[in-house]
XYZ file of C-alpha atoms in Angstrom:
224
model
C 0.000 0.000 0.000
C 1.414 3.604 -1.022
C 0.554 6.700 0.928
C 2.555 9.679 0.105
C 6.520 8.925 0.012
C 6.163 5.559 1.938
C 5.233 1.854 0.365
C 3.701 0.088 3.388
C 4.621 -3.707 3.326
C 3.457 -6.494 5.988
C 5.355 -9.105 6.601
C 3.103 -11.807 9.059
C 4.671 -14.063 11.745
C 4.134 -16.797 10.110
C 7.203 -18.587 11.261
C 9.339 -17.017 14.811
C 11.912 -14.542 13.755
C 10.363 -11.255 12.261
C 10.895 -8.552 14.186
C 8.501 -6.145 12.669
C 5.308 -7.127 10.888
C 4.174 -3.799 9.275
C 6.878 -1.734 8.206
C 7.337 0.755 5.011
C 10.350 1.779 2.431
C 11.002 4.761 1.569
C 10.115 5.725 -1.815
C 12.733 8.791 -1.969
C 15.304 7.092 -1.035
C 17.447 6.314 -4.278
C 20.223 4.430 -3.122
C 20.902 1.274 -5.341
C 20.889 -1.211 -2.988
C 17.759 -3.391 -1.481
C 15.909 -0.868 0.856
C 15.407 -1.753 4.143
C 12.292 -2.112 5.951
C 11.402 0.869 8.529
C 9.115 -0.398 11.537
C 5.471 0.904 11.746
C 4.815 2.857 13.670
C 7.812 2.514 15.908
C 9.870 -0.507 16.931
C 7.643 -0.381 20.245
C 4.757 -1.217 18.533
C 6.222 -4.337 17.769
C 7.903 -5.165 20.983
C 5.908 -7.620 23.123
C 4.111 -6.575 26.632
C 3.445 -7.741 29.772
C 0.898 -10.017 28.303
C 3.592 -11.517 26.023
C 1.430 -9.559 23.093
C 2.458 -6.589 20.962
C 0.466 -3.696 19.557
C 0.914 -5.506 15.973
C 0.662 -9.290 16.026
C 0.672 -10.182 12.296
C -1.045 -8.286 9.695
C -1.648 -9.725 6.031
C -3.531 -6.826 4.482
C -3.684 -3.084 4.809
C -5.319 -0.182 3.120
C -5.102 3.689 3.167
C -8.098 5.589 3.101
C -8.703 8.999 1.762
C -8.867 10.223 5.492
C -5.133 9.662 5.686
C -5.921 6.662 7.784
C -3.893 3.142 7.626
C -5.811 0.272 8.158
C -4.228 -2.489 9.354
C -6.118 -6.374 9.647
C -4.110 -7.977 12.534
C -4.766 -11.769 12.017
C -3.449 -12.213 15.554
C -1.275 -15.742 14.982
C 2.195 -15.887 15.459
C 4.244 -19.419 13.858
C 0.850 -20.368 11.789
C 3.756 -22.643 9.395
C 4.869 -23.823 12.749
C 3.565 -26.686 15.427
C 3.239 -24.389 18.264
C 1.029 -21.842 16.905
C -0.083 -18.497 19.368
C -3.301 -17.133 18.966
C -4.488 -13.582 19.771
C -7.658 -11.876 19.003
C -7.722 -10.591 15.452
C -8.246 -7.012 15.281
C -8.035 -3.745 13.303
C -5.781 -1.166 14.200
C -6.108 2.244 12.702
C -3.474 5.039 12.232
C -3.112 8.687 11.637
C -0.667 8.642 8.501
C -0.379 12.746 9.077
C 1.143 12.054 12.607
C 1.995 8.237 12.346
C -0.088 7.804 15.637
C -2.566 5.029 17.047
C -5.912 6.270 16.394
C -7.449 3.256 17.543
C -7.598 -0.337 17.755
C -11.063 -2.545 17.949
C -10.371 -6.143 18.865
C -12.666 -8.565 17.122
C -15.408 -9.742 19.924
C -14.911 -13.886 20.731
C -18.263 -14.297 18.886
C -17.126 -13.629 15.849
C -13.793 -15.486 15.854
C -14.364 -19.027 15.097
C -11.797 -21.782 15.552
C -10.466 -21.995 12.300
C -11.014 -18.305 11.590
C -8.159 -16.697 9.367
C -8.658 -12.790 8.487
C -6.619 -12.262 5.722
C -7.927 -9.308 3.660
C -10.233 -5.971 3.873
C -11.716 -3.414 2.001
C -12.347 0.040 3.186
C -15.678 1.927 2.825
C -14.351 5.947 2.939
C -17.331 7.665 1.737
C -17.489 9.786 4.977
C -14.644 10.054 7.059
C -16.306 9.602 9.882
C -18.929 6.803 9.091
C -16.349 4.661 7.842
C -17.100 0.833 7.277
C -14.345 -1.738 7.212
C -15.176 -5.451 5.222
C -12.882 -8.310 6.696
C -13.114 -11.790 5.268
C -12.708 -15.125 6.624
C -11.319 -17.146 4.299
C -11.045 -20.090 7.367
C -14.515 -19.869 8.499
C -16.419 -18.460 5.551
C -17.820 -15.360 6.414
C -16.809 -11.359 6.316
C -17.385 -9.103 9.506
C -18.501 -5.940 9.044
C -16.883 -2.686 10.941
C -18.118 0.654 11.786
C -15.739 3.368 12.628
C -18.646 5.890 14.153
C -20.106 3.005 16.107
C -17.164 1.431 17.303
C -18.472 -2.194 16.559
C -18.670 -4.893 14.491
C -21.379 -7.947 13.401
C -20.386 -11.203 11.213
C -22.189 -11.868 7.776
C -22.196 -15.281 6.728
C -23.610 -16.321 3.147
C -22.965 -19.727 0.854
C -21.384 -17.691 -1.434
C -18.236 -17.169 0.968
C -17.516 -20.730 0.858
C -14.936 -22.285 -1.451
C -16.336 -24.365 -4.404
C -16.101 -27.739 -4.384
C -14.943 -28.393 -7.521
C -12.267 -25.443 -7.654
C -10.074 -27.039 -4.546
C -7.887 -28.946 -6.348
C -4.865 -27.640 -7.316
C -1.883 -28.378 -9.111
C 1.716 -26.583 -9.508
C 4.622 -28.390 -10.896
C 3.417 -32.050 -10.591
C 2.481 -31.268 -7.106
C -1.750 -31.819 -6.547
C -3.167 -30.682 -3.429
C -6.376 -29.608 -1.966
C -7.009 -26.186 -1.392
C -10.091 -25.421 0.855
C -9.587 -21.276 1.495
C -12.769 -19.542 1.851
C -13.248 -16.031 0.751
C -9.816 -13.870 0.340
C -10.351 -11.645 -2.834
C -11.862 -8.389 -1.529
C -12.472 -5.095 -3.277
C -14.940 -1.919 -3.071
C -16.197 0.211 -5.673
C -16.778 4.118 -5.493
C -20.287 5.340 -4.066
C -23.126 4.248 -6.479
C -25.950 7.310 -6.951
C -27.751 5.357 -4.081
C -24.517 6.128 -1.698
C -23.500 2.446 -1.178
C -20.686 1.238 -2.704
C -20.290 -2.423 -4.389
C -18.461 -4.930 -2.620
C -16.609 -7.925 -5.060
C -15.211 -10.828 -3.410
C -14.080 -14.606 -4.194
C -12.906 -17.412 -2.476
C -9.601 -18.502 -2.973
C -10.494 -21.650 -4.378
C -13.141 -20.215 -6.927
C -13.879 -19.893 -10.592
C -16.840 -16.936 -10.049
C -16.484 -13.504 -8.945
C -19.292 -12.074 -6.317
C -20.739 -8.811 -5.737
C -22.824 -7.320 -3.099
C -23.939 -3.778 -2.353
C -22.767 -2.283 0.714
C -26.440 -1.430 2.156
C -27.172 -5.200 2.459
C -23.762 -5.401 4.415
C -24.208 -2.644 6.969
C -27.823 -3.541 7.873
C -26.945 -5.462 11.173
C -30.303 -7.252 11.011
C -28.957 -9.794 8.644
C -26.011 -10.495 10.626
């Protein structure tokens, strides 16, 4: 993700060893060698606290908004390619890209994290600055929970069109067939429509259809 001089780049905990899971380069910077990764915010943000948890866990995903905001999808698993795995909350943590501050961070409620939950991507509703909506899918448990930045809270949406398809899960990359069972992961929003809403399109990973939804089904809690 690109905002201003800076191209943000995750890099999730998949395995022990990374010392900074969101970090950015420095687009200025025209020296010929590899750049190096700068911590986001701050190294702190990635050091551990008492609770043996840091302010960034392991994000996949991020966007920018017009409001200068950085969303970042915390997946909240550290060592996921390893046999020892550590599990946090998933969450969202938004910052100020004008100050490079926390502007806040909403942890997903238990309710809406199921056991083999994986958040891996989200698309950002900006119409209004302040009634912001956030779209996170769950490509482990199909379904995508639904944000809002002026309420502070959050509902999950499930539907039969987040699941994979059956008969897209088998895969096959240089003589190596596997079975690949990832629910939805493809995630992107459209400008506002004349009604306001904005189009959602989404696939699974293992799909061979694209989906679409407006936005006005997805806020409506009701449905949730």
């Amino acid at each position: 993700e690109i905002f201003g001089d800076r191209l943000f780049v995750t890099v999730p905990r998949w395995r022990t060893g990374v010392p900074a899971s969101l970090n950015y380069v420095n687009l200025k910077d025209n020296s010929t060698k590899s750049p190096k990764l700068i911590p986001y915010p701050s190294w702190a943000a990635h050091t551990p606290g008492p609770d043996g948890k840091p302010e960034i866990v392991s994000p996949f995903r991020i966007r920018a908004d017009k409001c200068a905001r950085l969303w970042v999808l915390d997946n909240g698993k550290i060592g996921n390619l390893e046999n020892n795995t550590t599990k946090f909350l998933p969450s969202i943590i938004i910052y100020d890209l004008k100050t490079d501050t926390l502007l806040r961070k909403y942890v997903f409620p238990e309710d809406q994290v199921k056991e083999e939950s994986g958040f891996a991507n989200i698309a950002i509703e900006d119409t209004d600055c302040d009634k912001t909506y956030a779209y996170a899918g769950d490509l482990g448990k199909p379904a995508v929970v639904v944000y809002s930045w002026e309420k502070n809270e959050s509902w999950r949406i499930t539907h039969h069109f987040f699941h994979p398809d059956p008969l897209a899960c088998d895969f096959s990359v240089k003589g190596h067939n596997f079975s690949w069972t990832d629910a939805i992961f493809g995630i992107g929003i459209s400008a506002p429509n004349p009604d306001n809403f904005s189009t959602l399109y989404f696939h699974p990973m293992a799909s061979y259809n694209e989906f679409a939804v407006s936005t006005e089904y997805l806020r409506n809690v009701s449905v949730a």
